[in-house]
mmCIF file with all atom_site columns, C-alpha atoms in Angstrom:
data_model
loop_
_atom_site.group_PDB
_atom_site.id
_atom_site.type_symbol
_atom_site.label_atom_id
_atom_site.label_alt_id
_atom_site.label_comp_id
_atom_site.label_asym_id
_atom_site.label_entity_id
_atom_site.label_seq_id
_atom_site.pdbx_PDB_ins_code
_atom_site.Cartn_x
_atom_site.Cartn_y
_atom_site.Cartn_z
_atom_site.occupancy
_atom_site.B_iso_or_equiv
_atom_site.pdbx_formal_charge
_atom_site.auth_seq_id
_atom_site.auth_comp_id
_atom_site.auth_asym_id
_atom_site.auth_atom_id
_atom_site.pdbx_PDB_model_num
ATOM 1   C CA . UNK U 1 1   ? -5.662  5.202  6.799   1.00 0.00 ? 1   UNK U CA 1
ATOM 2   C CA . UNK U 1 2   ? -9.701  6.056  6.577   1.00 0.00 ? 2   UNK U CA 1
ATOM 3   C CA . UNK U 1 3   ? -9.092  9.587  6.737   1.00 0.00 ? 3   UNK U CA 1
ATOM 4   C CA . UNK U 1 4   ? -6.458  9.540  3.833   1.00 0.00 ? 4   UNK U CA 1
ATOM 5   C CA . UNK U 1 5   ? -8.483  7.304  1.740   1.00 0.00 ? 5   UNK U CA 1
ATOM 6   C CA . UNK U 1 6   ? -11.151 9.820  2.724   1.00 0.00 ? 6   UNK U CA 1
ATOM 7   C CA . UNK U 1 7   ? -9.239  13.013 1.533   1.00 0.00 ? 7   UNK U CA 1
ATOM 8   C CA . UNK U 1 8   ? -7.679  10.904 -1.593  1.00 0.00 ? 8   UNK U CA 1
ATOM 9   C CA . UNK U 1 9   ? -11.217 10.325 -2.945  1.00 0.00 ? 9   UNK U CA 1
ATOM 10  C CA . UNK U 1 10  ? -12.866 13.376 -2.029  1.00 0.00 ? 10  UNK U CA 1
ATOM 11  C CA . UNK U 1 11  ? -9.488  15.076 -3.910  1.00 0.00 ? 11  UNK U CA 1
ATOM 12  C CA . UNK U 1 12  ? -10.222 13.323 -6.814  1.00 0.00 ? 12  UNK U CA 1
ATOM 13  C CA . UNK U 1 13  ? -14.140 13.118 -7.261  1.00 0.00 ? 13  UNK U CA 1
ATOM 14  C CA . UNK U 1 14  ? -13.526 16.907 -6.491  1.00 0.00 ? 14  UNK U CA 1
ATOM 15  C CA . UNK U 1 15  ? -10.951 17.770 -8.983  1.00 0.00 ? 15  UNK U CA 1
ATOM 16  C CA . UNK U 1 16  ? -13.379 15.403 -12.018 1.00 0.00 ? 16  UNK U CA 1
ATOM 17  C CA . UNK U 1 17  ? -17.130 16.876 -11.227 1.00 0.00 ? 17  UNK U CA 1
ATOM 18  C CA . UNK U 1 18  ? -16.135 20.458 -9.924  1.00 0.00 ? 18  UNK U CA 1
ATOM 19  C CA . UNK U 1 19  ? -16.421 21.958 -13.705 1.00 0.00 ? 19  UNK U CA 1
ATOM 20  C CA . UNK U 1 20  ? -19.292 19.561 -14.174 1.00 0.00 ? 20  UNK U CA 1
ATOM 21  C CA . UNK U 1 21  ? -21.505 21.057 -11.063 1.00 0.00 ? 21  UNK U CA 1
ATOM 22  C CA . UNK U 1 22  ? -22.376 24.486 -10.032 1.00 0.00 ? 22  UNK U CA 1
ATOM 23  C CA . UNK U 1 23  ? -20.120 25.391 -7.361  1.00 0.00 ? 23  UNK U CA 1
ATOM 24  C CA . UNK U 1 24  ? -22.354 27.139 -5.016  1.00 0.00 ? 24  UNK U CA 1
ATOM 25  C CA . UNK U 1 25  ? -24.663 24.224 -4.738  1.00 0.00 ? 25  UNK U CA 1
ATOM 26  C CA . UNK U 1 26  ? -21.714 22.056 -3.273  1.00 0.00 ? 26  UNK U CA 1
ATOM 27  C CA . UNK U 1 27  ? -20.422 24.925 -1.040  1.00 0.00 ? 27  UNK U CA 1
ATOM 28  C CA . UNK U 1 28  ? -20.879 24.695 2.468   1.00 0.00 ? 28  UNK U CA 1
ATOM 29  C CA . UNK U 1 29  ? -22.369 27.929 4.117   1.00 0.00 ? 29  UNK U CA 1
ATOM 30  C CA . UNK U 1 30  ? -20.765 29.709 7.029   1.00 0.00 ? 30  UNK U CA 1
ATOM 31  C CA . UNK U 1 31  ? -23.793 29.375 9.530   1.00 0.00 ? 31  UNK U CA 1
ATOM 32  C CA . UNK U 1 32  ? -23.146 25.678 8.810   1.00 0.00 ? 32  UNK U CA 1
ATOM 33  C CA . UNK U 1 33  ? -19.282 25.607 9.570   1.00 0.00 ? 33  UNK U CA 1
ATOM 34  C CA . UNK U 1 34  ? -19.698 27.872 12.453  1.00 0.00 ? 34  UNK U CA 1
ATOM 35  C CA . UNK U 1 35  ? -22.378 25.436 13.581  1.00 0.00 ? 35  UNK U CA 1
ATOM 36  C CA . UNK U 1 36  ? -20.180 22.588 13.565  1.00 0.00 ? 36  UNK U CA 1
ATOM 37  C CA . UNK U 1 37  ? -17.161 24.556 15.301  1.00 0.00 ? 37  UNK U CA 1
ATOM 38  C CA . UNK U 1 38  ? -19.975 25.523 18.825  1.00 0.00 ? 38  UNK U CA 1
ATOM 39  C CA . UNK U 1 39  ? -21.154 22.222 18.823  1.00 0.00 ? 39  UNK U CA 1
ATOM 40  C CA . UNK U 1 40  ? -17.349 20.462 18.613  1.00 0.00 ? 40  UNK U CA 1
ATOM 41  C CA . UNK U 1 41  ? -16.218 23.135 21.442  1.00 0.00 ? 41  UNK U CA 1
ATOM 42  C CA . UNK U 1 42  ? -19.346 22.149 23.577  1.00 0.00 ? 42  UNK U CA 1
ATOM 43  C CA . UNK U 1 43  ? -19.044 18.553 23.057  1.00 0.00 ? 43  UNK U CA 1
ATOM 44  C CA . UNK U 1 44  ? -15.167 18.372 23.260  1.00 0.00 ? 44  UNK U CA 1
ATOM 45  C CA . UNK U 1 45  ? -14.116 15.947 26.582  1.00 0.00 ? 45  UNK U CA 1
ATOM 46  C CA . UNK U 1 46  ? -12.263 13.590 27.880  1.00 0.00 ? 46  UNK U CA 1
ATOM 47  C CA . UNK U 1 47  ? -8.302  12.757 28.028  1.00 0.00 ? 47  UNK U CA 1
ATOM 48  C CA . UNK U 1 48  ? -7.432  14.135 24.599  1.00 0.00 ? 48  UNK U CA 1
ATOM 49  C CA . UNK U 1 49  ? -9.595  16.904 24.206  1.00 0.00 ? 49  UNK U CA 1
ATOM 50  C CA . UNK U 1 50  ? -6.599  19.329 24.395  1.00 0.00 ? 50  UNK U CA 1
ATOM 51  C CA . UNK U 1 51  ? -5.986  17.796 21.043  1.00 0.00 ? 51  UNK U CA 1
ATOM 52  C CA . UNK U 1 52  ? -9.087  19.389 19.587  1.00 0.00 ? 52  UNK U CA 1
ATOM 53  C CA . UNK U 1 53  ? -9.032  21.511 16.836  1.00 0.00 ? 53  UNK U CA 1
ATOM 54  C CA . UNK U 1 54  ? -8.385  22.804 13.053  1.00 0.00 ? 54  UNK U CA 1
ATOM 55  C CA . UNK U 1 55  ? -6.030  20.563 11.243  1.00 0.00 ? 55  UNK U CA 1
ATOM 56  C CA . UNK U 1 56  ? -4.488  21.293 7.782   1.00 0.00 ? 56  UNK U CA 1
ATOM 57  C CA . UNK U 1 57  ? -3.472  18.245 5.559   1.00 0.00 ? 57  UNK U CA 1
ATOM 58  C CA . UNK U 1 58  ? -1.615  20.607 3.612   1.00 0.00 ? 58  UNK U CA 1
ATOM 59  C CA . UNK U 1 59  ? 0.439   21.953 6.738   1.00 0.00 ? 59  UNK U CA 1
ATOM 60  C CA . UNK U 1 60  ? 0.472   25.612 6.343   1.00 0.00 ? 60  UNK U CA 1
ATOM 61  C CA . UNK U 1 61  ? -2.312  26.733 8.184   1.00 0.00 ? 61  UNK U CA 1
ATOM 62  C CA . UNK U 1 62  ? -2.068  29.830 5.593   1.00 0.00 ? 62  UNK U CA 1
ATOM 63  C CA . UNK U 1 63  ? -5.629  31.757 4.799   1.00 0.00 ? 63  UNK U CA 1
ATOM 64  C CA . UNK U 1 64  ? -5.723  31.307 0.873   1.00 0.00 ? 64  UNK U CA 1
ATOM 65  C CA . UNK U 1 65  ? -4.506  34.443 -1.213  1.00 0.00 ? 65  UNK U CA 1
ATOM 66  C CA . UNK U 1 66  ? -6.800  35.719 -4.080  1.00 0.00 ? 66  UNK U CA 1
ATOM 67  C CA . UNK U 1 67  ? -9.037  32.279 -4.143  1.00 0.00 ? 67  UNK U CA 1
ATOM 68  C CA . UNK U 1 68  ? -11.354 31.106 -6.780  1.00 0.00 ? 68  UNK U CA 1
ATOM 69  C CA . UNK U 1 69  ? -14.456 28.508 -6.639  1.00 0.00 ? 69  UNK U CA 1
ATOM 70  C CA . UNK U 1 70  ? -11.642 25.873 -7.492  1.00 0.00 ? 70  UNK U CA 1
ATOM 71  C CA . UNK U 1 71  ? -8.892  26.718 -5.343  1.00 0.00 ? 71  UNK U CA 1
ATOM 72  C CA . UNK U 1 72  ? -10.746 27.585 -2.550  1.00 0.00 ? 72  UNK U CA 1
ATOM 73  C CA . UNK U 1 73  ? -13.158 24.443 -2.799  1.00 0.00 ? 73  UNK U CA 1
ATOM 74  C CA . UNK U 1 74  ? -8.764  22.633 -2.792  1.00 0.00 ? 74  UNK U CA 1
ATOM 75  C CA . UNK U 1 75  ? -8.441  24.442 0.306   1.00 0.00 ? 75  UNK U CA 1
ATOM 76  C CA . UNK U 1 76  ? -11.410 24.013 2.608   1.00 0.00 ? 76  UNK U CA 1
ATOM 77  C CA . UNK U 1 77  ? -10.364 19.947 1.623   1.00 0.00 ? 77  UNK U CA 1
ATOM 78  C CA . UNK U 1 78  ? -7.510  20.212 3.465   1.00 0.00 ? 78  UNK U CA 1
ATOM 79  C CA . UNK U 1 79  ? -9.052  21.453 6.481   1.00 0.00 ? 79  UNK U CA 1
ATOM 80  C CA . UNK U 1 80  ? -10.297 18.880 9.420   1.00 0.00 ? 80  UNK U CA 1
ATOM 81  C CA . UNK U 1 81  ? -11.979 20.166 12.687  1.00 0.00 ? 81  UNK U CA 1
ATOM 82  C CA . UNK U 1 82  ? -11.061 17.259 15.265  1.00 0.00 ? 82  UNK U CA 1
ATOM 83  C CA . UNK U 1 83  ? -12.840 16.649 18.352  1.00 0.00 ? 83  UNK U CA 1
ATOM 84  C CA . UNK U 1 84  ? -13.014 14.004 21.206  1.00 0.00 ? 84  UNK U CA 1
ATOM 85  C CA . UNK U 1 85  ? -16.592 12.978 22.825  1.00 0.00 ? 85  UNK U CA 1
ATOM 86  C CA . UNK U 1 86  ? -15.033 11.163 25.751  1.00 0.00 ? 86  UNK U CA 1
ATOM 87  C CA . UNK U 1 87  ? -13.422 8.536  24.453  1.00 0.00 ? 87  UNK U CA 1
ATOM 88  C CA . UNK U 1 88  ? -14.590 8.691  20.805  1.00 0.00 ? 88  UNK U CA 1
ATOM 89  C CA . UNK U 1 89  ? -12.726 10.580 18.405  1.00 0.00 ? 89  UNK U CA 1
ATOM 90  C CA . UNK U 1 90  ? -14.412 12.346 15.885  1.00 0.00 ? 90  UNK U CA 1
ATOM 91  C CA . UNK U 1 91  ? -13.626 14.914 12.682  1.00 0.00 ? 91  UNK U CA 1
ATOM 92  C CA . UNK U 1 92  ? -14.838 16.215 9.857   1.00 0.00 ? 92  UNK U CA 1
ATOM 93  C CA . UNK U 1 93  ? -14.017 18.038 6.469   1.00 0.00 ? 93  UNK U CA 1
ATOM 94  C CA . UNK U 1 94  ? -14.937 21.636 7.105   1.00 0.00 ? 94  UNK U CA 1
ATOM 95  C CA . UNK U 1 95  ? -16.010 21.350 2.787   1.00 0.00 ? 95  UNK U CA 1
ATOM 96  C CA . UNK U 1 96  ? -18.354 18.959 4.434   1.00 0.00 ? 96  UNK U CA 1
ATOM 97  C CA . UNK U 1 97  ? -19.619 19.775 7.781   1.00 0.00 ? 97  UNK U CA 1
ATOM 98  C CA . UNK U 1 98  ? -22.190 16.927 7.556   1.00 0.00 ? 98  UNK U CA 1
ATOM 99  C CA . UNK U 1 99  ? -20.258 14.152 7.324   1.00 0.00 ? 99  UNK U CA 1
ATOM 100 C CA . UNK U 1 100 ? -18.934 13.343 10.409  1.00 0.00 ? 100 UNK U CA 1
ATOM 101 C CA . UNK U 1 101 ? -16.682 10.237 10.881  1.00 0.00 ? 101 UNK U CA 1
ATOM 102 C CA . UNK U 1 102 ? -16.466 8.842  14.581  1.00 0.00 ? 102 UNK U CA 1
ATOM 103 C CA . UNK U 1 103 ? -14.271 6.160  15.791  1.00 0.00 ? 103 UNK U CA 1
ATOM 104 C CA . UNK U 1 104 ? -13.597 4.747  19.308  1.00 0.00 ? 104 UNK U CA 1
ATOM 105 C CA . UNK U 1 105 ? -10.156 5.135  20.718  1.00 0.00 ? 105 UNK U CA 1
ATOM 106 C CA . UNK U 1 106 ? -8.217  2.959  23.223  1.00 0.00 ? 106 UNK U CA 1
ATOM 107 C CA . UNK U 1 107 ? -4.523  3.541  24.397  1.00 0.00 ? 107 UNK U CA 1
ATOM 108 C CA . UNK U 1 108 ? -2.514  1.318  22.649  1.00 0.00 ? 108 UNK U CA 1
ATOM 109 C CA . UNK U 1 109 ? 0.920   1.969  24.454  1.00 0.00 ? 109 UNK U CA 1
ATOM 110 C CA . UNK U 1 110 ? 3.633   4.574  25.061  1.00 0.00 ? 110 UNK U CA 1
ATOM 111 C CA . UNK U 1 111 ? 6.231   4.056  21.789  1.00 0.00 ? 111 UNK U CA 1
ATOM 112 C CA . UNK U 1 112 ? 9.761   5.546  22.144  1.00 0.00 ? 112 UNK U CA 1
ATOM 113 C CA . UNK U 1 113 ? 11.702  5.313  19.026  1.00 0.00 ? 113 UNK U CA 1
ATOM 114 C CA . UNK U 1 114 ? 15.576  4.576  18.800  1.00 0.00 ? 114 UNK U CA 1
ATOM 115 C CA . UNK U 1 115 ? 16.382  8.358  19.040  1.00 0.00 ? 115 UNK U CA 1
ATOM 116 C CA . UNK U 1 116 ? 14.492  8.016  22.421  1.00 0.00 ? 116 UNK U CA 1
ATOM 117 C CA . UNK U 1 117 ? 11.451  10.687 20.917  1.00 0.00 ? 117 UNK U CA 1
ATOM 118 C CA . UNK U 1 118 ? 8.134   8.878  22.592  1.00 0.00 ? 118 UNK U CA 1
ATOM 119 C CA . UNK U 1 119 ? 4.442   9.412  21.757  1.00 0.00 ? 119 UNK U CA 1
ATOM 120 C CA . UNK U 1 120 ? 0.838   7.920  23.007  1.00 0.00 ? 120 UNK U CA 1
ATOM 121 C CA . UNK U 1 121 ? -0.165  5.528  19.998  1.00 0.00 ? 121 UNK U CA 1
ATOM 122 C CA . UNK U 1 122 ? -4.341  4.513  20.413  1.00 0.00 ? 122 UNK U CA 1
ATOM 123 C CA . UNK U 1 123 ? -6.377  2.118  18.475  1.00 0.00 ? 123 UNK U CA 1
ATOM 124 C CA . UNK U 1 124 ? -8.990  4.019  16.918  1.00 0.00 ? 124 UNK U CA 1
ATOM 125 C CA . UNK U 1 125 ? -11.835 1.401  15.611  1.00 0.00 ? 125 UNK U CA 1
ATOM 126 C CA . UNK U 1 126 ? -14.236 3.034  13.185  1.00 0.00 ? 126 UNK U CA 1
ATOM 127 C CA . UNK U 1 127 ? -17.889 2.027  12.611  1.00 0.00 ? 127 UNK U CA 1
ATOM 128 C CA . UNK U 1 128 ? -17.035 -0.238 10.256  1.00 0.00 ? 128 UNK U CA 1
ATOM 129 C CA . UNK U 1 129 ? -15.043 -2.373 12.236  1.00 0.00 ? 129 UNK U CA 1
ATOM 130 C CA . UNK U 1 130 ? -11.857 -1.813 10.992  1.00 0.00 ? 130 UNK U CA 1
ATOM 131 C CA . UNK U 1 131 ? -8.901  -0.636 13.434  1.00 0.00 ? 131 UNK U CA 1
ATOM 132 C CA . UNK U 1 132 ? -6.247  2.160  12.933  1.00 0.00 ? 132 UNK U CA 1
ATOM 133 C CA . UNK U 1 133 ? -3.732  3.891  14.331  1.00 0.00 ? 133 UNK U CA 1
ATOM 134 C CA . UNK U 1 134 ? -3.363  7.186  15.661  1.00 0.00 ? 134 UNK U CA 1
ATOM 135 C CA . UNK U 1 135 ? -1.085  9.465  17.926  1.00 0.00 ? 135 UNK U CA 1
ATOM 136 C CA . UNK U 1 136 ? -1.475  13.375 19.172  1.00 0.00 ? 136 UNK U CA 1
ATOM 137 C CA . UNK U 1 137 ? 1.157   15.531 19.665  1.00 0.00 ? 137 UNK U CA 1
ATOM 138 C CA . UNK U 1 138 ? 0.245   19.430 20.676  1.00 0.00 ? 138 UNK U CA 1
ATOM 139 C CA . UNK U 1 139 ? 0.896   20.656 17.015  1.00 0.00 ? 139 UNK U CA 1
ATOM 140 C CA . UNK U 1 140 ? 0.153   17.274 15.144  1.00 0.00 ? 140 UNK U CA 1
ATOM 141 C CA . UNK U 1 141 ? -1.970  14.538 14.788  1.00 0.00 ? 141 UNK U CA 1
ATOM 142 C CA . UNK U 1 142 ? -0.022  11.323 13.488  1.00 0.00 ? 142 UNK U CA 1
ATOM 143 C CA . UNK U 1 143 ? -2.587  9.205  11.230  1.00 0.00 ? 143 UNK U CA 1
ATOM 144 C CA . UNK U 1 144 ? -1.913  5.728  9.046   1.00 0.00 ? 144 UNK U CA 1
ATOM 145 C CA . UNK U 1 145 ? 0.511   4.998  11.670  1.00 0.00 ? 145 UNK U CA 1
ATOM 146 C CA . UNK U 1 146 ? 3.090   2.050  11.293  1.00 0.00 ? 146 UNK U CA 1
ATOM 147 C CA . UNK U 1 147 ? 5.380   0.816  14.009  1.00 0.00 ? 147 UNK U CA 1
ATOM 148 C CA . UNK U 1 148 ? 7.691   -2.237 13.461  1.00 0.00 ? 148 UNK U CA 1
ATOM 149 C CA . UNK U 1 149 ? 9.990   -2.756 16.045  1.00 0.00 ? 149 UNK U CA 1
ATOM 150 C CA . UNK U 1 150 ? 11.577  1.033  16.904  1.00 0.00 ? 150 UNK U CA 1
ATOM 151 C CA . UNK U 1 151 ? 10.479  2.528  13.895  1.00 0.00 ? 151 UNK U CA 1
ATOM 152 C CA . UNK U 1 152 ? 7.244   4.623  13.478  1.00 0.00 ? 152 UNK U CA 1
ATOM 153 C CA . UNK U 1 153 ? 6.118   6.094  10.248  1.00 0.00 ? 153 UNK U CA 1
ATOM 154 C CA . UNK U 1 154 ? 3.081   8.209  9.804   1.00 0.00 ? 154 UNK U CA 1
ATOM 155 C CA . UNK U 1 155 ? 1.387   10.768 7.994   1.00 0.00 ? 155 UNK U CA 1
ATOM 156 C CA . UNK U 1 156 ? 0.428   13.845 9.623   1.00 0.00 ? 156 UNK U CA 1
ATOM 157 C CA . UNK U 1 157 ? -1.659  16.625 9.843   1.00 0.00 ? 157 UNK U CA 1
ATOM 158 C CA . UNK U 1 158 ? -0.656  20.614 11.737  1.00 0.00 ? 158 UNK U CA 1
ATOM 159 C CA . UNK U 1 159 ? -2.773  21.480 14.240  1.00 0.00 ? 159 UNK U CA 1
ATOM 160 C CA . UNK U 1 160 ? -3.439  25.353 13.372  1.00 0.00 ? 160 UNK U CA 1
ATOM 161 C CA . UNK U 1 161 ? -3.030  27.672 16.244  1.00 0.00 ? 161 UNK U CA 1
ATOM 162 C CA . UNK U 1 162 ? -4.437  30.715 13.913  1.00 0.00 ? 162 UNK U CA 1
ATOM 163 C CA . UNK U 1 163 ? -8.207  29.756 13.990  1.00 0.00 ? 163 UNK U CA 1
ATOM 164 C CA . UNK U 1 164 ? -10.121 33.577 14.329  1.00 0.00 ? 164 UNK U CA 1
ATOM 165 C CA . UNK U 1 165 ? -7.275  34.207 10.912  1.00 0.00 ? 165 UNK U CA 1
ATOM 166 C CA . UNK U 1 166 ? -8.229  30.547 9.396   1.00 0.00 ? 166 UNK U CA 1
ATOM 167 C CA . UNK U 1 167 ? -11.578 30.992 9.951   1.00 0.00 ? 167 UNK U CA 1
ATOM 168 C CA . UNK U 1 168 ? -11.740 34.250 8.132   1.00 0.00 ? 168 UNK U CA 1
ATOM 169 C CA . UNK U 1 169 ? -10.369 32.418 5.181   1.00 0.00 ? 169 UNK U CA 1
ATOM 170 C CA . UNK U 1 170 ? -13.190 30.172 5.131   1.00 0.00 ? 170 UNK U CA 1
ATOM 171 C CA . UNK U 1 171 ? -15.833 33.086 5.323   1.00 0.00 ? 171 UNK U CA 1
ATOM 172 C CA . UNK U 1 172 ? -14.337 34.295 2.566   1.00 0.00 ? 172 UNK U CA 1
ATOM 173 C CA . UNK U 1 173 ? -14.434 31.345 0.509   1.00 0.00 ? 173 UNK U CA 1
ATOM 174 C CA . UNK U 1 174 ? -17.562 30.307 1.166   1.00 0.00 ? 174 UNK U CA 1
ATOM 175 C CA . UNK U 1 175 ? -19.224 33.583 0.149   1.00 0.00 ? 175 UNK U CA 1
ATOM 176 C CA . UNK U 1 176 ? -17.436 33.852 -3.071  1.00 0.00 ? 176 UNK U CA 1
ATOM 177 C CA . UNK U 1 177 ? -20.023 34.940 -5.793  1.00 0.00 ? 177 UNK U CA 1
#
């Protein structure tokens, strides 16, 4: 749930102050992302760090076609680099490489639904206390996760495979005039 709430407020503080600020200033450069991405790749361990990686909310994984301050600002939203420090699980908004959120994860148990389709579920508690759930598939990452009885539902992010493509995307985004 924190990373929707997350993405829901950034979405809309973003869509009310973007005309109101200069764009550049709230830009993030691409020494910065590129940073973030060599220190997640060193840092990355531990039993889910196969799971590490670019993430799209908006489940295309698709570099942006002909962007603008606004759109491309819309897109670089959507994208989360995820990583896992041993047993903490941590990501960030690549429109804000700074702002890291961590959260501890425990195994929670193996769930198999009634069409017999299982998954890992783990706790993930964040700073604050408060508990979530979470589950990794190779091409997903299953967030605000809800299981009653056999049923699971979840939102989800893609797991983009594309990153060198992706990545070029960003540059270009980032050093829009």
């Amino acid at each position: 749930m924190k990373k929707r709430q997350f993405l829901l407020r950034c979405l809309v503080v973003g869509a009310c102050l973007w005309t109101a600020a200069p764009a550049r200033a709230e830009m993030p450069t691409m020494a910065q992302i590129q940073s973030l991405l060599d220190n997640a790749r060193k840092s990355n361990s531990g039993p889910l760090a196969e799971f590490a990686g670019i993430y799209d909310l908006g489940k295309t994984c698709a570099r942006l076609e002909n962007p603008d301050h606004l759109s491309g600002t819309l897109w670089l939203l959507s994208k989360w680099l995820t990583w896992f420090e041993g047993d903490d699980f941590v990501f960030v908004q690549l429109l804000a490489p700074k702002n890291l959120v961590r959260g501890k994860l425990k195994f929670r148990e193996d769930f198999t639904d009634r069409s017999g389709h299982s998954v890992k579920l783990y706790d993930v508690t964040w700073r604050s206390g408060k508990t979530d759930i979470l589950a990794f598939l190779p091409d997903r990452q299953f967030f605000d996760v809800k299981v009653e009885g056999k049923n699971f539902s979840a939102n989800y992010t893609v797991r983009c495979r594309n990153e060198a493509e992706l990545l070029a995307g960003v540059r270009e985004i980032v050093e829009l005039p």
